Coordinates of C-alpha atoms in Angstrom, one line a residue:
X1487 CA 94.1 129.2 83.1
X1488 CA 94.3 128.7 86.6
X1489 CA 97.5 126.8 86.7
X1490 CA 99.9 127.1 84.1
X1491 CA 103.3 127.0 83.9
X1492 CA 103.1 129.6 80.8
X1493 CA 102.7 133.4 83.0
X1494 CA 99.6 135.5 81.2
X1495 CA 98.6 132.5 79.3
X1496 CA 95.0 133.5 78.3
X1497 CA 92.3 132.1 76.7
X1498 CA 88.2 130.8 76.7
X1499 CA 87.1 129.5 79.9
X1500 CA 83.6 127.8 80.2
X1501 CA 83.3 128.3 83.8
X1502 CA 79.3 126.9 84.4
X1503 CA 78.5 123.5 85.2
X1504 CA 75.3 121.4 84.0
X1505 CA 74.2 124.6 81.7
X1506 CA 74.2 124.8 77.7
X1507 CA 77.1 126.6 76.2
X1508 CA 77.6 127.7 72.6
X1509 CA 79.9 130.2 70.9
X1510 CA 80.8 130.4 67.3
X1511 CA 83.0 132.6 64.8
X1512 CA 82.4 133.1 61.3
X1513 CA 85.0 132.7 58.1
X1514 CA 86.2 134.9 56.4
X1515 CA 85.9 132.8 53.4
X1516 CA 83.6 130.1 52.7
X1517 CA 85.5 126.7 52.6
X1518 CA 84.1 124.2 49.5
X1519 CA 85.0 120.8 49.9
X1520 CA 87.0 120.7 46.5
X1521 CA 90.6 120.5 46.1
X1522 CA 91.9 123.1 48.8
X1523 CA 93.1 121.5 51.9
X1524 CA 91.3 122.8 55.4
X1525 CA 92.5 123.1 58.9
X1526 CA 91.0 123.8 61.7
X1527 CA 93.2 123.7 65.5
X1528 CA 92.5 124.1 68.7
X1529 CA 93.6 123.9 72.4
X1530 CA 91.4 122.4 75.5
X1531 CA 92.4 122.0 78.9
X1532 CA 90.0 120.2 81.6
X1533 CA 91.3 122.1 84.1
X1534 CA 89.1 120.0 86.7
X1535 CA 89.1 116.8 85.0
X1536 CA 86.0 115.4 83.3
X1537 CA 83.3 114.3 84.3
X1538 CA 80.4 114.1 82.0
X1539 CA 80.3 116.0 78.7
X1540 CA 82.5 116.9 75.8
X1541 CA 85.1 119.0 73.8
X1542 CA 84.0 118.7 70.4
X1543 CA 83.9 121.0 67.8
X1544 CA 81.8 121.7 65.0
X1545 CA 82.2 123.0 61.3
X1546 CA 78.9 125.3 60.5
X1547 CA 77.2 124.2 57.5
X1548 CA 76.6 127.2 54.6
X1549 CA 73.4 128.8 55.0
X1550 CA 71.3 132.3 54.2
X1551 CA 69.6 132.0 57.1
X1552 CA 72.5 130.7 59.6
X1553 CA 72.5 133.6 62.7
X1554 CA 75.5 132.7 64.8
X1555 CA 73.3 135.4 67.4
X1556 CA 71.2 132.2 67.6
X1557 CA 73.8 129.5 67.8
X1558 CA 72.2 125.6 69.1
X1559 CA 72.5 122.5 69.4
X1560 CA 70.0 123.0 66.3
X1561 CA 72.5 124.6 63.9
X1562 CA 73.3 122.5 60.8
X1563 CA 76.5 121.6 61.1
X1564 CA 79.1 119.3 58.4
X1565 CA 81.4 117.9 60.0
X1566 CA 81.9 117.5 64.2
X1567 CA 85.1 115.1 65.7
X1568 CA 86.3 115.2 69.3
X1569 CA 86.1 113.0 73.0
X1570 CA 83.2 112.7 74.5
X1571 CA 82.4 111.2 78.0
X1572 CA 79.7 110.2 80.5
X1573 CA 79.4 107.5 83.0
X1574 CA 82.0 104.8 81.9
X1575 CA 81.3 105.9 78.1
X1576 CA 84.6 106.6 76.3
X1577 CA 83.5 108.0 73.1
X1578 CA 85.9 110.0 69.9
X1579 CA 83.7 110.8 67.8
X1580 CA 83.6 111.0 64.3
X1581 CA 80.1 112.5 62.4
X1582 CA 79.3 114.0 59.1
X1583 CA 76.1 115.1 57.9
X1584 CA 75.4 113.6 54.3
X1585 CA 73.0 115.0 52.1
X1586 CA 70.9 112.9 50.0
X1587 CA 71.3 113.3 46.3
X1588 CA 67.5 112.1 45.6
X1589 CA 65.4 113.3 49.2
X1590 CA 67.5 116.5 49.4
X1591 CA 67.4 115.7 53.0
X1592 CA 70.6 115.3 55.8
X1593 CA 71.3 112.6 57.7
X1594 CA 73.9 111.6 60.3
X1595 CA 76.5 109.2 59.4
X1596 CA 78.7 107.5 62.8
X1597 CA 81.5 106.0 62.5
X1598 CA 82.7 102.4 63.9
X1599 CA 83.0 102.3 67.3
X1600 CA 87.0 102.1 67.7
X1601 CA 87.9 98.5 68.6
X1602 CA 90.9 99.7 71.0
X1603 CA 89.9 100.4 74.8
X1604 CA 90.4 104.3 75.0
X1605 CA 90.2 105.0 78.9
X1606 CA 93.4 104.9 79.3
X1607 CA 93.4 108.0 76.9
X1608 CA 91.1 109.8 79.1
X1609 CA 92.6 109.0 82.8
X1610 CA 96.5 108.7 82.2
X1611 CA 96.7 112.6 82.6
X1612 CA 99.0 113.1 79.4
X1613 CA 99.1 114.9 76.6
X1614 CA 98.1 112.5 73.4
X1615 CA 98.0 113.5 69.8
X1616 CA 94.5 112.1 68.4
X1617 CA 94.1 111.8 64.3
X1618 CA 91.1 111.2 62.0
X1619 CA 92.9 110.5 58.7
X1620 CA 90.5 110.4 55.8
X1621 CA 92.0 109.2 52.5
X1622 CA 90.3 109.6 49.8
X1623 CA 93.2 110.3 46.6
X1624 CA 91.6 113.4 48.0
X1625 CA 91.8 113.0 51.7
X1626 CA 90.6 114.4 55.1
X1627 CA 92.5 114.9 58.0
X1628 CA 91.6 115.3 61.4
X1629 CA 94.0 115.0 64.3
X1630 CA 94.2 116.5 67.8
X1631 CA 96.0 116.5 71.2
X1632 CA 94.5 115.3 74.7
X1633 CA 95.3 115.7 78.1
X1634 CA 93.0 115.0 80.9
X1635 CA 93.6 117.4 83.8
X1636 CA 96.5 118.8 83.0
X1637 CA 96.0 119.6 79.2
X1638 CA 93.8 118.8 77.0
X1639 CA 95.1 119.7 73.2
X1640 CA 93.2 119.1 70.3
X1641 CA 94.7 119.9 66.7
X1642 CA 92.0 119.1 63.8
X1643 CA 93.6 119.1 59.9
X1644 CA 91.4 119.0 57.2
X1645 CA 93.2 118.6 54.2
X1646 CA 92.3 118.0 50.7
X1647 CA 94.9 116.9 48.5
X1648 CA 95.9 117.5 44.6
X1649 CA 96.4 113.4 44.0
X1650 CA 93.1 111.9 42.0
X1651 CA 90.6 113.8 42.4
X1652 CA 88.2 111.6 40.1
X1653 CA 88.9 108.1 41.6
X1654 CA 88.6 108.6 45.6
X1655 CA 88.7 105.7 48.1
X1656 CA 86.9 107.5 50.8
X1657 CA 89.3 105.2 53.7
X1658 CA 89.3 107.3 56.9
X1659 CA 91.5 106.1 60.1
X1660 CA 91.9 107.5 63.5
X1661 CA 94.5 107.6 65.2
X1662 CA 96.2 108.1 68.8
X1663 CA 99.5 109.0 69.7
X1664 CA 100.3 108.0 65.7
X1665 CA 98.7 104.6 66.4
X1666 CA 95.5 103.5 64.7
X1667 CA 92.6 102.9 67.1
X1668 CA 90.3 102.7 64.5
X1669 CA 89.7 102.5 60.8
X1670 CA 87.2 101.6 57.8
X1671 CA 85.8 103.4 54.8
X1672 CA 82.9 106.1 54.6
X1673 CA 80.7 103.9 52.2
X1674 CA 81.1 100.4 54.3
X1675 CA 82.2 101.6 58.3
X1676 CA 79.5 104.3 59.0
X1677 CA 76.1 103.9 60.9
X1678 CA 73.6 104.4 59.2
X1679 CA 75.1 103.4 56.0
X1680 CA 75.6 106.5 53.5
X1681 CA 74.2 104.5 50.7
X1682 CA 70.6 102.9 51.4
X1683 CA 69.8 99.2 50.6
X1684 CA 68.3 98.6 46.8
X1685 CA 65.3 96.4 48.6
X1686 CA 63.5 97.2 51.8
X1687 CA 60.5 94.9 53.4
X1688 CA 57.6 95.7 52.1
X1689 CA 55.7 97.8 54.9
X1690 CA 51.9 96.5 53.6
X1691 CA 53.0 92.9 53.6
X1692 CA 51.1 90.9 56.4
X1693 CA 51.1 87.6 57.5
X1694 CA 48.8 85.2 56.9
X1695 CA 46.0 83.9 59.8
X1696 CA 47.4 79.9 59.2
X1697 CA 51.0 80.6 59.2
X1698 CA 52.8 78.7 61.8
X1699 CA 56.1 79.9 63.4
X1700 CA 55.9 77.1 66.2
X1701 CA 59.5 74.7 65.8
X1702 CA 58.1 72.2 68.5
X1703 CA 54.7 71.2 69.5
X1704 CA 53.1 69.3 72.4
X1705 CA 52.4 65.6 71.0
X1706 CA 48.8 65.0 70.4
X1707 CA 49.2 61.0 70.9
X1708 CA 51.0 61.5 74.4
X1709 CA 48.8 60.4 77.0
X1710 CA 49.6 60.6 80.7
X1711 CA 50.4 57.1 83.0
X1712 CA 48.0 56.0 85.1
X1713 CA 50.5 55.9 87.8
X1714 CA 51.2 59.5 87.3
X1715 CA 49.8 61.8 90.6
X1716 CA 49.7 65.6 90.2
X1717 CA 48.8 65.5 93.4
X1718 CA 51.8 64.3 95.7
X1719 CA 53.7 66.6 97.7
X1720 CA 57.0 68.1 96.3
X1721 CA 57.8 67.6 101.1
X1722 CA 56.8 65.0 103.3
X1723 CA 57.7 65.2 106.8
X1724 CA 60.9 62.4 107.4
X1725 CA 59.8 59.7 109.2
X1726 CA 62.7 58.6 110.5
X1727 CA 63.9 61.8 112.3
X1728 CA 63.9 61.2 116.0
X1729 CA 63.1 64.1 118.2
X1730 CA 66.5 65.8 120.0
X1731 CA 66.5 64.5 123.9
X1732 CA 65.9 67.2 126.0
X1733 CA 63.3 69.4 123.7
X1734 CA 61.1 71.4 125.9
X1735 CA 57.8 71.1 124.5
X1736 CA 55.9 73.1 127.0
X1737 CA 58.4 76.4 126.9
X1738 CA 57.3 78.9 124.2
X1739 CA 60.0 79.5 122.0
X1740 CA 59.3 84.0 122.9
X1741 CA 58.5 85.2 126.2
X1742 CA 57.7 89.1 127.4
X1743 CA 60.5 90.9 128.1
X1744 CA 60.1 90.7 132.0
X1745 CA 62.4 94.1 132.1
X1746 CA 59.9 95.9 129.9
X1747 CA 58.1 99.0 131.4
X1748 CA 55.0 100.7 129.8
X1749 CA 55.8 104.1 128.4
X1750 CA 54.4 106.8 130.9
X1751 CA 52.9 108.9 127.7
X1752 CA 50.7 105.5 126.8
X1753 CA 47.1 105.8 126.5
X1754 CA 45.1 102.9 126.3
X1755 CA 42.5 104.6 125.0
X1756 CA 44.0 105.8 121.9
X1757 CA 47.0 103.1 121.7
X1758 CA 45.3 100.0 123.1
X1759 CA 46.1 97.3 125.8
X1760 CA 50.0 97.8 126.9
X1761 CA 51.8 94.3 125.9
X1762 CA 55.5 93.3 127.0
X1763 CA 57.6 93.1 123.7
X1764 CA 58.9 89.7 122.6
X1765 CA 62.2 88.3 123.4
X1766 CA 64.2 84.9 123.4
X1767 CA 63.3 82.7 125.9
X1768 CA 66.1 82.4 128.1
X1769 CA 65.3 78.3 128.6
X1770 CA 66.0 77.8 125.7
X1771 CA 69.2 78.6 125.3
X1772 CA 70.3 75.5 126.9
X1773 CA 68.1 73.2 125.3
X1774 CA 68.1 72.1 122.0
X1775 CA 64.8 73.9 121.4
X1776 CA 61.2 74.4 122.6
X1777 CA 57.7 74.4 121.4
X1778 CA 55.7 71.8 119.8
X1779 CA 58.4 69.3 118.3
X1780 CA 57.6 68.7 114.2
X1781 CA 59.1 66.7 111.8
X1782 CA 61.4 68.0 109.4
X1783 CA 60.4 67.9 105.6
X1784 CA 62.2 65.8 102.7
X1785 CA 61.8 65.9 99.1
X1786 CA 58.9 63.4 98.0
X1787 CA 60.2 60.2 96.1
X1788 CA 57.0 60.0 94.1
X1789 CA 56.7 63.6 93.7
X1790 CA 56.4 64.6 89.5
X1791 CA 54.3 67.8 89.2
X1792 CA 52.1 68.3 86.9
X1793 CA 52.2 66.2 83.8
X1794 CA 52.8 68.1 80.3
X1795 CA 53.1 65.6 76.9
X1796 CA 56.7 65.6 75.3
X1797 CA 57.2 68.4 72.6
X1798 CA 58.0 67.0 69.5
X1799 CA 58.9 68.6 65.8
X1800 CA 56.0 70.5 64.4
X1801 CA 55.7 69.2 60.9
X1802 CA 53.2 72.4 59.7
X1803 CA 56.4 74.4 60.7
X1804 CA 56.9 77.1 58.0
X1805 CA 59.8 79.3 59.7
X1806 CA 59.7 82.9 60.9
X1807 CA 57.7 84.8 59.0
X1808 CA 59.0 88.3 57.5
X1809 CA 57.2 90.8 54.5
X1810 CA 58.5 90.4 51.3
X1811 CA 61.4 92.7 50.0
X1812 CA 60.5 95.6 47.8
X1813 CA 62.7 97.9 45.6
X1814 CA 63.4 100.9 47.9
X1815 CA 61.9 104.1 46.4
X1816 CA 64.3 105.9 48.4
X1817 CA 67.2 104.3 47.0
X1818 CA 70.4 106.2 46.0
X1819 CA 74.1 105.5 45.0
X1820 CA 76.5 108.1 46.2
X1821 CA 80.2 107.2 45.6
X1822 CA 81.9 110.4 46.6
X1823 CA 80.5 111.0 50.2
X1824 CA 83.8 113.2 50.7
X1825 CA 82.3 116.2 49.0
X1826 CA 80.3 117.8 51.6
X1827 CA 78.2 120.6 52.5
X1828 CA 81.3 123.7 52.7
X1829 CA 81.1 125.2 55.8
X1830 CA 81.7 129.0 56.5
X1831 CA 81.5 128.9 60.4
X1832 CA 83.5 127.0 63.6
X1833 CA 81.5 127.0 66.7
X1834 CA 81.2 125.1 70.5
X1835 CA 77.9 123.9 71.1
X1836 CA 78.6 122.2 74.4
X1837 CA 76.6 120.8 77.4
X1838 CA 78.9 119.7 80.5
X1839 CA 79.1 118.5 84.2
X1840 CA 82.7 120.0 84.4
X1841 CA 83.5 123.5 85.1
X1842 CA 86.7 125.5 84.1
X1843 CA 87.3 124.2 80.7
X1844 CA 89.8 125.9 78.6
X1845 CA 90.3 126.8 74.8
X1846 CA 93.2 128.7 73.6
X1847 CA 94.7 128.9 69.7
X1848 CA 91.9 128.3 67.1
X1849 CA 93.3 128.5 63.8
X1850 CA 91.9 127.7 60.5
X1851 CA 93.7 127.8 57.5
X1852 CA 94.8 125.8 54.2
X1853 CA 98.6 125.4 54.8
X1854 CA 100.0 122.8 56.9
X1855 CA 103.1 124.5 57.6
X1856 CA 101.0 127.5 59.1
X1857 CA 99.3 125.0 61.5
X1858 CA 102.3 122.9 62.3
X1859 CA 103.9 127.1 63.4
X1860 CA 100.9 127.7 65.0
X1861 CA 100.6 124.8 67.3
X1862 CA 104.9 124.6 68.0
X1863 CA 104.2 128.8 69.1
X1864 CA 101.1 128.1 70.9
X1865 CA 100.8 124.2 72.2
X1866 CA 104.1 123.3 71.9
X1867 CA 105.1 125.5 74.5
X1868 CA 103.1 124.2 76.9
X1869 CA 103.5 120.7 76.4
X1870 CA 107.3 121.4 76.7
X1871 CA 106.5 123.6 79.9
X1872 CA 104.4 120.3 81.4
X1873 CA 106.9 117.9 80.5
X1874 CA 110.0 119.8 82.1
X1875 CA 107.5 120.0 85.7
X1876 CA 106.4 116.3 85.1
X1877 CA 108.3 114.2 88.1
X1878 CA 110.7 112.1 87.3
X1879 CA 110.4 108.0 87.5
X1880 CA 111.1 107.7 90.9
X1881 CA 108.2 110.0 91.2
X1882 CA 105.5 108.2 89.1
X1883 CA 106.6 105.0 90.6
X1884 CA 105.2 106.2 94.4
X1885 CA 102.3 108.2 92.8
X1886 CA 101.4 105.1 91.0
X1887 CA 101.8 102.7 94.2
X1888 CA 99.4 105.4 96.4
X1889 CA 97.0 104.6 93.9
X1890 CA 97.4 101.2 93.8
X1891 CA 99.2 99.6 96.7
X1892 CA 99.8 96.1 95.4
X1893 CA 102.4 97.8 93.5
X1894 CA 105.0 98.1 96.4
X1895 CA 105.0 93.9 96.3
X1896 CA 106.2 94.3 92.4
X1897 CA 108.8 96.7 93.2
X1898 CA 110.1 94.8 96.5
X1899 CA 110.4 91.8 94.5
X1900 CA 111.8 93.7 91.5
X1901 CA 114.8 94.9 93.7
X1902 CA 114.7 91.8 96.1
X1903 CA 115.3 89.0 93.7
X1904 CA 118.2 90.1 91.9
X1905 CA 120.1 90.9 95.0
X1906 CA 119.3 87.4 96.1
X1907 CA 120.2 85.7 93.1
X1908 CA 123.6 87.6 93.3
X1909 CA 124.3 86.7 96.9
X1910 CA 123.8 83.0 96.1
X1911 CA 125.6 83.2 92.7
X1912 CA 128.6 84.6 94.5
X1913 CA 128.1 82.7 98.3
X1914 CA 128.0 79.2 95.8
X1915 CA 131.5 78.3 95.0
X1916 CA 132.1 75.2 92.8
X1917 CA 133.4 72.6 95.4
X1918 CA 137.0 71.2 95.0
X1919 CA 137.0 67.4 94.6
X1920 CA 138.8 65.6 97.5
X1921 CA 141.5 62.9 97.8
X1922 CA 139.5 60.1 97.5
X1923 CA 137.5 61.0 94.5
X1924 CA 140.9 61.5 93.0
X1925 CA 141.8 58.0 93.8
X1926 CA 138.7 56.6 92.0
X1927 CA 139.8 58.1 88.9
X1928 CA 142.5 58.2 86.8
X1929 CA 142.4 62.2 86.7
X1930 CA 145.8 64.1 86.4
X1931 CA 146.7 66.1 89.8
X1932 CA 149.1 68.8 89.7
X1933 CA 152.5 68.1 91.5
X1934 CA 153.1 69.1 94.9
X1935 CA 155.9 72.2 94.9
X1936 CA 158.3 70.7 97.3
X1937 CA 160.1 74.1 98.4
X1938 CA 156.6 75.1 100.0
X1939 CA 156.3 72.1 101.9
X1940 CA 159.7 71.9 103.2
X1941 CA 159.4 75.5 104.4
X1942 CA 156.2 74.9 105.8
X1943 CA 157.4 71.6 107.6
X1944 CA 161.0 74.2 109.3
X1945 CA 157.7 76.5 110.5
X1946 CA 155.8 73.9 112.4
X1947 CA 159.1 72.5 114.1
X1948 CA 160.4 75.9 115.2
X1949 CA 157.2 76.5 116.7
X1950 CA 156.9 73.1 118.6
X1951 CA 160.6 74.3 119.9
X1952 CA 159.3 77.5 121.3
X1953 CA 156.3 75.9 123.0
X1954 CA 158.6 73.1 125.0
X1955 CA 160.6 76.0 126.1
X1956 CA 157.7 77.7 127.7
X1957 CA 156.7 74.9 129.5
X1958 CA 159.8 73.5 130.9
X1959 CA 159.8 74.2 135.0
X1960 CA 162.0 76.1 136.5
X1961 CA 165.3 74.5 137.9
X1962 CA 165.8 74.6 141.3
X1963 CA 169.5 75.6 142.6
X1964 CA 171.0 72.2 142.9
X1965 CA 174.7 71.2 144.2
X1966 CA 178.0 71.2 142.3
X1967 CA 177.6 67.4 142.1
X1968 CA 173.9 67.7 141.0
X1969 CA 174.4 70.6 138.4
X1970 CA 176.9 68.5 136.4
X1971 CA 174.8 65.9 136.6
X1972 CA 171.4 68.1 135.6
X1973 CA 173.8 69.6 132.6
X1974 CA 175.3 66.3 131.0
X1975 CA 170.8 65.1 130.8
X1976 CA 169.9 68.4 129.6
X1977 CA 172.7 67.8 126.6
X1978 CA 171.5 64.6 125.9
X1979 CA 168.0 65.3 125.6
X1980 CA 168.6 67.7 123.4
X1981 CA 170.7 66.2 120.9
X1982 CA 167.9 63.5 121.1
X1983 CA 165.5 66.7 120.3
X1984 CA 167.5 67.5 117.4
X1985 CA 167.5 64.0 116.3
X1986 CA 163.9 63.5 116.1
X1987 CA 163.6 66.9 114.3
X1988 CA 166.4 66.0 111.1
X1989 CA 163.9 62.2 110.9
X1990 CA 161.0 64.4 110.9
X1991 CA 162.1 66.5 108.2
X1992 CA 163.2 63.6 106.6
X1993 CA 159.9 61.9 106.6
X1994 CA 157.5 63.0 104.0
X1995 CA 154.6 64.2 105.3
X1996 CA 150.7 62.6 105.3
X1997 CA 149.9 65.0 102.2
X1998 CA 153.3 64.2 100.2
X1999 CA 152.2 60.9 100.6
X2000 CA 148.4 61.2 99.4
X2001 CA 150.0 63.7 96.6
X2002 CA 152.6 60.7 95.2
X2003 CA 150.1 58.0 95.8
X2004 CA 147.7 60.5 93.3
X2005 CA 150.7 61.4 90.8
X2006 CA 150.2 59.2 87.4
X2007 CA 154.1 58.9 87.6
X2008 CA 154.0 57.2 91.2
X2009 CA 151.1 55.2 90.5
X2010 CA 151.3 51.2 90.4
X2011 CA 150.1 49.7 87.2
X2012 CA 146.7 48.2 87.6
X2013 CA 146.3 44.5 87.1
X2014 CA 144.4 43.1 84.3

């Protein structure tokens, strides 16, 4: 494998593109659909990707004359199950080959197209585990793991159980990554149907020269108006359009290019009389057109086409005709389309547009446990190796957004928006209600601590006190008379200071007020 995390990891490479491919092994025993349970597992890996083709694989029906030298697309096989795809066809297909009990002959039986959309399956790039469970009291198993590009795993299990064998169901499912994608039942949910219909048409039936299949007729009693003209015009020119002022009537609406020169290599012999090519007259650019002036075309009032009579009911209407329904001399009833042709050969018969494809770990064998070893030794390995160098979510995040670039809007607004909302959650305090909303109310306020305000109320004085003693001027050097004077004022004033301070701190201040006007206990009683 050209990249694998697994060193010396080896295996079957189909390294041609748009060629036919087959390969097969034979068993060492024949496996007989019976009550011995079958398994057959594999490993793929489009190491490219896919384009068009498939990764199925085939059991090899039981034959004398089957020469695996000679392996086709020919080879009768029982059983094949696996993804196909081509174009924007996302196929997993599920085909036995059912042998009639009356004709002797095989035919292909489909199943159901799956009703789940399974592209993502194919372009994700992960490993998914794909099953084909067949129940059947008996039942049939198929599962298998994909991976596009990086691993592509398929594990089949055929497995025929030891419930009841005489009373099968013959319900298959298929599943992906243990979900069902698709289900039904081998006698109602395959194409063709295994069992034929009990009546068929009959194939010499013919219809009859007189039969009529027509719903609606013309009316024969319809007869067209007198007034009625097949004739008139679906356009007649508008009479009321007015030609534009300034239309140059006598200017061509193309002129010869006056800048034109006649090739030197022209022979007027051979190529004819040398003419000027065409161009757009130059006059006309400025005008609102030139050349002879006609008058534009509207749709014809009395215009009706041609006249066809009404269609009425047919009343010699006898329906569709279809042949009568004969028994089917083919017809057969086969209620345990589980036991199938035993196969004694696995093989790839492939065809594909996609190079490099790898297979690694077939195993086929009748224990579970063997297989569920098998893959864990083999496949489980690798899918642990891919998962531990798969990047981590940061990782897919960008490699998802460089696909698709709208992304990056989605994750800006996944990071943006919380961060906003937790900005404005925490930037929104709830508003205190003021004073006067108080006062409208009859709403208990908490009491004012009074020790806070008093000390608050010493602050602001002892700071007023230190701002009128930076600003007082300096005293000029006065005489002995003057000083006294200048001393006995300066006393005064300040025990005045001193008495405005104590009535200051005596007065309660604006918000004592408010706070006893807002107190229930100061609060006059309201009149009646």
């Amino acid at each position: 494998m050209k990249e694998t995390k697994l060193p010396g990891d080896k295996g079957l490479v189909l390294l041609s593109r748009a060629k036919h491919h087959a390969i097969a092994a034979k068993l060492t025993k024949t496996f007989i659909f019976d009550t011995k349970p079958l398994i057959v597992q594999y490993e793929v890996n489009f190491q490219n990707g896919i384009e068009c083709g498939g990764a199925y694989v085939k059991l090899l029906s039981k034959a004398s004359e089957l020469n695996l030298d000679q392996f086709h697309d020919k080879t009768p096989y029982t059983i094949m199950f696996g993804p196909d795809k081509c174009g924007e066809d996302y196929k997993l297909h599920f085909i036995f080959r059912h042998k009639s009990p009356k004709t002797g002959n095989y035919e292909e039986k489909h199943a159901k197209r799956p009703d789940a959309d399974l592209k993502n399956y194919f372009t994700d790039k992960k490993t998914h585990l794909y099953t084909l469970s067949k129940a059947m009291h008996n039942f049939l198993v198929f599962s298998f793991h994909y991976c596009l590009l990086k691993s592509v795993h398929f594990l089949f299990v055929f497995s025929l159980g030891t419930l009841l064998v005489l009373n099968p169901d013959n319900s298959f499912e298929i599943l992906i990554d243990q979900n069902v994608v698709n289900s039904g039942n081998l006698l109602s949910d395959m194409t063709p149907p295994v069992n034929p219909p009990q009546e068929i048409e009959d194939p010499n039936d013919q219809k009859p020269e007189d039969w009529d299949e027509r719903a609606k007729i013309p009316d024969p009693d319809a007869v067209k108006p007198d007034d009625w003209d097949e004739d008139a015009p679906a356009k007649i020119p508008d009479e009321d359009a007015v030609k534009p002022e300034g239309w140059l009537d006598d200017e061509p609406e193309y002129v010869a290019d006056p800048d034109a020169e006649k090739p030197e290599d022209w022979d007027e012999d051979m190529d004819g009389e040398w003419e000027a090519p065409q161009i757009a007259n130059p006059k006309c650019e400025s005008a609102p057109g030139c050349g002879v002036w006609q008058r534009p075309t509207i749709d014809n009032p009395s215009y009706k086409g041609k006249w066809k009579p009404p269609m009425i009911d047919n009343p010699n209407y006898q329906g569709i005709w279809k042949p009568r329904k004969i028994p089917n001399p083919d017809f057969f009833e086969d209620l345990e389309p589980f036991k199938m042709t035993p196969v004694n050969a696995l093989g790839l018969e492939l065809w594909s547009m996609t190079s490099d494809i790898f297979f690694d770990n077939f195993i086929i064998c009748t224990d579970r446990a063997v297989a569920d070893d098998w893959g864990n030794d083999g496949w489980g390995l690798k899918k642990a190796a891919d998962g531990a160098a798969e990047p981590g979510v940061v990782g897919q995040m960008m490699a998802a957004a460089e696909e698709r670039p709208w992304l990056w809007v989605v994750y800006i607004l996944t990071v943006a928006l919380p961060v906003f909302l937790v900005i404005l959650f925490c930037c929104s305090g709830k508003k205190q209600p003021s004073a006067a909303e108080y006062k409208k109310t009859d709403a208990p306020q908490p009491d004012v601590n009074e020790e806070k305000v008093e000390e608050r109320d010493r602050g602001e004085a002892e700071e007023e006190e230190e701002e009128k003693a930076e600003e007082k001027p300096e005293v000029k050097q006065k005489t002995d008379g003057d000083a006294e004077t200048a001393s006995q004022e300066e006393e005064e004033e300040e025990e005045e200071e001193e008495e405005e301070e104590e009535e200051e701190a005596r007065k309660p201040t604006v918000e004592e007020e408010e706070t006893a006007n807002r107190s229930p206990r100061n609060r006059k009683p309201r009149r009646e």
